[in-house]
Amino acid sequence: MMTAEVRRLPEEGEIVLVTIKEVTGHGAYITLDEYDETIGFLHISEIATGWIRNIERYIRPKHKPVLKVIRVNKTRAEVDLSLKQVTGDERKSKLIEVKKNEKASAFMDIVKKKANLSDSEMTSLEDEILKKFDLVYDLFETVSRKGIDSIRSLGFSEEIMKAIETESNKIQIPHVEIMGILEIS
């Protein structure tokens, strides 16, 4: 009896964080960090424009670059990626998203301990948060900016609310002061 493993695969055009596993003369084999370590391939022609003399100048094993998915073969679970098609803004926004997810995960671990929640309760808590916010981190940022009353409508228990408020206070919201002189005549 065989069971087919169904793997979640990225969509074409998606920006992903990867880990370089092996660099060869014709490209690199990588694992997609966000997709259960799915294997992908970065061809040498998609690393940089022009001729590449030394591939290791651009990528090395254990390096974690941001790449763009250019082809997905769902039947063979193969993913082809590109480094040269990723813009600076795409790279920056992906890295910010990854950092926010890491911080949110750490915050949720502390909320879990403080509120004595089980794994299933944590899953349902995260599902409730994701119904209203794009990222779990956005909940903590909102509480940091607007106060705990901004999420009362979600209906969490008081101990969960207190834990969320405590963790939200760790976020420093940047502020900018603009001063100037205006002359009206």
PDB file of N, CA, C and O in Angstrom, residues 47-84:
ATOM      1  N   ILE A  47      21.192  33.461 -12.205  1.00  0.00           N
ATOM      2  CA  ILE A  47      21.908  34.006 -11.050  1.00  0.00           C
ATOM      3  C   ILE A  47      22.227  35.482 -11.259  1.00  0.00           C
ATOM      4  O   ILE A  47      21.992  36.299 -10.378  1.00  0.00           O
ATOM      5  N   ALA A  48      22.749  35.822 -12.411  1.00  0.00           N
ATOM      6  CA  ALA A  48      23.092  37.218 -12.701  1.00  0.00           C
ATOM      7  C   ALA A  48      23.058  37.439 -14.201  1.00  0.00           C
ATOM      8  O   ALA A  48      23.125  36.483 -14.977  1.00  0.00           O
ATOM      9  N   THR A  49      22.957  38.693 -14.604  1.00  0.00           N
ATOM     10  CA  THR A  49      22.997  38.997 -16.036  1.00  0.00           C
ATOM     11  C   THR A  49      24.448  38.914 -16.509  1.00  0.00           C
ATOM     12  O   THR A  49      25.374  39.171 -15.757  1.00  0.00           O
ATOM     13  N   GLY A  50      24.618  38.530 -17.741  1.00  0.00           N
ATOM     14  CA  GLY A  50      25.967  38.411 -18.286  1.00  0.00           C
ATOM     15  C   GLY A  50      26.608  37.072 -17.975  1.00  0.00           C
ATOM     16  O   GLY A  50      25.982  36.152 -17.436  1.00  0.00           O
ATOM     17  N   TRP A  51      27.872  36.967 -18.321  1.00  0.00           N
ATOM     18  CA  TRP A  51      28.603  35.716 -18.152  1.00  0.00           C
ATOM     19  C   TRP A  51      29.124  35.620 -16.724  1.00  0.00           C
ATOM     20  O   TRP A  51      29.670  36.575 -16.181  1.00  0.00           O
ATOM     21  N   ILE A  52      28.980  34.444 -16.126  1.00  0.00           N
ATOM     22  CA  ILE A  52      29.430  34.235 -14.749  1.00  0.00           C
ATOM     23  C   ILE A  52      30.712  33.415 -14.784  1.00  0.00           C
ATOM     24  O   ILE A  52      30.713  32.259 -15.190  1.00  0.00           O
ATOM     25  N   ARG A  53      31.792  34.021 -14.340  1.00  0.00           N
ATOM     26  CA  ARG A  53      33.082  33.339 -14.320  1.00  0.00           C
ATOM     27  C   ARG A  53      33.172  32.414 -13.100  1.00  0.00           C
ATOM     28  O   ARG A  53      33.604  31.285 -13.199  1.00  0.00           O
ATOM     29  N   ASN A  54      32.765  32.931 -11.929  1.00  0.00           N
ATOM     30  CA  ASN A  54      32.846  32.160 -10.691  1.00  0.00           C
ATOM     31  C   ASN A  54      31.493  32.204  -9.985  1.00  0.00           C
ATOM     32  O   ASN A  54      31.127  33.230  -9.409  1.00  0.00           O
ATOM     33  N   ILE A  55      30.774  31.104 -10.012  1.00  0.00           N
ATOM     34  CA  ILE A  55      29.430  31.040  -9.446  1.00  0.00           C
ATOM     35  C   ILE A  55      29.431  31.318  -7.936  1.00  0.00           C
ATOM     36  O   ILE A  55      28.500  31.895  -7.398  1.00  0.00           O
ATOM     37  N   GLU A  56      30.515  30.943  -7.268  1.00  0.00           N
ATOM     38  CA  GLU A  56      30.572  31.114  -5.809  1.00  0.00           C
ATOM     39  C   GLU A  56      30.748  32.574  -5.394  1.00  0.00           C
ATOM     40  O   GLU A  56      30.680  32.897  -4.221  1.00  0.00           O
ATOM     41  N   ARG A  57      30.949  33.448  -6.364  1.00  0.00           N
ATOM     42  CA  ARG A  57      30.976  34.880  -6.064  1.00  0.00           C
ATOM     43  C   ARG A  57      29.569  35.385  -5.737  1.00  0.00           C
ATOM     44  O   ARG A  57      29.407  36.371  -5.032  1.00  0.00           O
ATOM     45  N   TYR A  58      28.561  34.685  -6.246  1.00  0.00           N
ATOM     46  CA  TYR A  58      27.172  35.085  -6.068  1.00  0.00           C
ATOM     47  C   TYR A  58      26.447  34.250  -5.017  1.00  0.00           C
ATOM     48  O   TYR A  58      25.606  34.770  -4.292  1.00  0.00           O
ATOM     49  N   ILE A  59      26.722  32.952  -4.972  1.00  0.00           N
ATOM     50  CA  ILE A  59      26.041  32.051  -4.017  1.00  0.00           C
ATOM     51  C   ILE A  59      27.037  31.038  -3.468  1.00  0.00           C
ATOM     52  O   ILE A  59      27.987  30.658  -4.138  1.00  0.00           O
ATOM     53  N   ARG A  60      26.784  30.614  -2.232  1.00  0.00           N
ATOM     54  CA  ARG A  60      27.597  29.568  -1.595  1.00  0.00           C
ATOM     55  C   ARG A  60      26.701  28.680  -0.742  1.00  0.00           C
ATOM     56  O   ARG A  60      25.633  29.114  -0.319  1.00  0.00           O
ATOM     57  N   PRO A  61      27.157  27.473  -0.466  1.00  0.00           N
ATOM     58  CA  PRO A  61      26.363  26.580   0.381  1.00  0.00           C
ATOM     59  C   PRO A  61      26.060  27.219   1.730  1.00  0.00           C
ATOM     60  O   PRO A  61      26.863  27.976   2.271  1.00  0.00           O
ATOM     61  N   LYS A  62      24.870  26.942   2.232  1.00  0.00           N
ATOM     62  CA  LYS A  62      24.331  27.438   3.511  1.00  0.00           C
ATOM     63  C   LYS A  62      23.963  28.919   3.472  1.00  0.00           C
ATOM     64  O   LYS A  62      23.494  29.457   4.455  1.00  0.00           O
ATOM     65  N   HIS A  63      24.149  29.568   2.330  1.00  0.00           N
ATOM     66  CA  HIS A  63      23.738  30.953   2.129  1.00  0.00           C
ATOM     67  C   HIS A  63      22.209  30.972   2.063  1.00  0.00           C
ATOM     68  O   HIS A  63      21.596  30.041   1.578  1.00  0.00           O
ATOM     69  N   LYS A  64      21.555  32.035   2.547  1.00  0.00           N
ATOM     70  CA  LYS A  64      20.096  32.114   2.563  1.00  0.00           C
ATOM     71  C   LYS A  64      19.605  33.318   1.749  1.00  0.00           C
ATOM     72  O   LYS A  64      19.220  34.331   2.318  1.00  0.00           O
ATOM     73  N   PRO A  65      19.613  33.210   0.413  1.00  0.00           N
ATOM     74  CA  PRO A  65      19.141  34.336  -0.401  1.00  0.00           C
ATOM     75  C   PRO A  65      17.620  34.338  -0.574  1.00  0.00           C
ATOM     76  O   PRO A  65      16.932  33.357  -0.278  1.00  0.00           O
ATOM     77  N   VAL A  66      17.120  35.463  -1.066  1.00  0.00           N
ATOM     78  CA  VAL A  66      15.713  35.602  -1.429  1.00  0.00           C
ATOM     79  C   VAL A  66      15.645  35.408  -2.940  1.00  0.00           C
ATOM     80  O   VAL A  66      16.353  36.071  -3.684  1.00  0.00           O
ATOM     81  N   LEU A  67      14.796  34.464  -3.388  1.00  0.00           N
ATOM     82  CA  LEU A  67      14.688  34.158  -4.815  1.00  0.00           C
ATOM     83  C   LEU A  67      13.244  34.289  -5.286  1.00  0.00           C
ATOM     84  O   LEU A  67      12.313  34.310  -4.485  1.00  0.00           O
ATOM     85  N   LYS A  68      13.083  34.324  -6.618  1.00  0.00           N
ATOM     86  CA  LYS A  68      11.755  34.388  -7.230  1.00  0.00           C
ATOM     87  C   LYS A  68      11.465  33.053  -7.911  1.00  0.00           C
ATOM     88  O   LYS A  68      12.319  32.506  -8.606  1.00  0.00           O
ATOM     89  N   VAL A  69      10.260  32.537  -7.708  1.00  0.00           N
ATOM     90  CA  VAL A  69       9.844  31.291  -8.355  1.00  0.00           C
ATOM     91  C   VAL A  69       9.475  31.614  -9.798  1.00  0.00           C
ATOM     92  O   VAL A  69       8.628  32.471 -10.045  1.00  0.00           O
ATOM     93  N   ILE A  70      10.143  30.940 -10.752  1.00  0.00           N
ATOM     94  CA  ILE A  70       9.849  31.224 -12.164  1.00  0.00           C
ATOM     95  C   ILE A  70       9.091  30.088 -12.846  1.00  0.00           C
ATOM     96  O   ILE A  70       8.395  30.315 -13.820  1.00  0.00           O
ATOM     97  N   ARG A  71       9.218  28.854 -12.337  1.00  0.00           N
ATOM     98  CA  ARG A  71       8.483  27.712 -12.890  1.00  0.00           C
ATOM     99  C   ARG A  71       8.185  26.715 -11.780  1.00  0.00           C
ATOM    100  O   ARG A  71       9.029  26.480 -10.913  1.00  0.00           O
ATOM    101  N   VAL A  72       6.997  26.125 -11.845  1.00  0.00           N
ATOM    102  CA  VAL A  72       6.625  25.071 -10.898  1.00  0.00           C
ATOM    103  C   VAL A  72       6.032  23.921 -11.681  1.00  0.00           C
ATOM    104  O   VAL A  72       5.064  24.092 -12.421  1.00  0.00           O
ATOM    105  N   ASN A  73       6.629  22.730 -11.555  1.00  0.00           N
ATOM    106  CA  ASN A  73       6.096  21.520 -12.166  1.00  0.00           C
ATOM    107  C   ASN A  73       5.450  20.732 -11.025  1.00  0.00           C
ATOM    108  O   ASN A  73       6.126  20.062 -10.253  1.00  0.00           O
ATOM    109  N   LYS A  74       4.118  20.832 -10.916  1.00  0.00           N
ATOM    110  CA  LYS A  74       3.406  20.216  -9.792  1.00  0.00           C
ATOM    111  C   LYS A  74       3.452  18.690  -9.832  1.00  0.00           C
ATOM    112  O   LYS A  74       3.489  18.049  -8.794  1.00  0.00           O
ATOM    113  N   THR A  75       3.469  18.104 -11.024  1.00  0.00           N
ATOM    114  CA  THR A  75       3.474  16.639 -11.110  1.00  0.00           C
ATOM    115  C   THR A  75       4.791  16.051 -10.612  1.00  0.00           C
ATOM    116  O   THR A  75       4.805  15.003  -9.989  1.00  0.00           O
ATOM    117  N   ARG A  76       5.895  16.743 -10.863  1.00  0.00           N
ATOM    118  CA  ARG A  76       7.204  16.246 -10.423  1.00  0.00           C
ATOM    119  C   ARG A  76       7.712  16.954  -9.170  1.00  0.00           C
ATOM    120  O   ARG A  76       8.802  16.674  -8.700  1.00  0.00           O
ATOM    121  N   ALA A  77       6.917  17.903  -8.646  1.00  0.00           N
ATOM    122  CA  ALA A  77       7.280  18.691  -7.466  1.00  0.00           C
ATOM    123  C   ALA A  77       8.639  19.358  -7.646  1.00  0.00           C
ATOM    124  O   ALA A  77       9.487  19.341  -6.767  1.00  0.00           O
ATOM    125  N   GLU A  78       8.835  19.963  -8.825  1.00  0.00           N
ATOM    126  CA  GLU A  78      10.077  20.667  -9.118  1.00  0.00           C
ATOM    127  C   GLU A  78       9.813  22.163  -9.167  1.00  0.00           C
ATOM    128  O   GLU A  78       8.799  22.605  -9.698  1.00  0.00           O
ATOM    129  N   VAL A  79      10.750  22.919  -8.623  1.00  0.00           N
ATOM    130  CA  VAL A  79      10.630  24.370  -8.589  1.00  0.00           C
ATOM    131  C   VAL A  79      11.910  24.974  -9.147  1.00  0.00           C
ATOM    132  O   VAL A  79      13.004  24.634  -8.713  1.00  0.00           O
ATOM    133  N   ASP A  80      11.759  25.849 -10.152  1.00  0.00           N
ATOM    134  CA  ASP A  80      12.896  26.574 -10.714  1.00  0.00           C
ATOM    135  C   ASP A  80      12.836  28.000 -10.196  1.00  0.00           C
ATOM    136  O   ASP A  80      11.764  28.607 -10.140  1.00  0.00           O
ATOM    137  N   LEU A  81      14.016  28.534  -9.843  1.00  0.00           N
ATOM    138  CA  LEU A  81      14.071  29.842  -9.202  1.00  0.00           C
ATOM    139  C   LEU A  81      15.028  30.782  -9.912  1.00  0.00           C
ATOM    140  O   LEU A  81      15.836  30.352 -10.728  1.00  0.00           O
ATOM    141  N   SER A  82      14.932  32.071  -9.554  1.00  0.00           N
ATOM    142  CA  SER A  82      15.797  33.085 -10.144  1.00  0.00           C
ATOM    143  C   SER A  82      16.275  34.053  -9.072  1.00  0.00           C
ATOM    144  O   SER A  82      15.500  34.472  -8.218  1.00  0.00           O
ATOM    145  N   LEU A  83      17.543  34.393  -9.138  1.00  0.00           N
ATOM    146  CA  LEU A  83      18.113  35.417  -8.269  1.00  0.00           C
ATOM    147  C   LEU A  83      18.101  36.770  -8.978  1.00  0.00           C
ATOM    148  O   LEU A  83      17.794  37.787  -8.375  1.00  0.00           O
ATOM    149  N   LYS A  84      18.360  36.775 -10.283  1.00  0.00           N
ATOM    150  CA  LYS A  84      18.486  38.037 -11.012  1.00  0.00           C
ATOM    151  C   LYS A  84      17.146  38.747 -11.217  1.00  0.00           C
ATOM    152  O   LYS A  84      17.133  39.940 -11.464  1.00  0.00           O
TER     153      LYS A  84
END
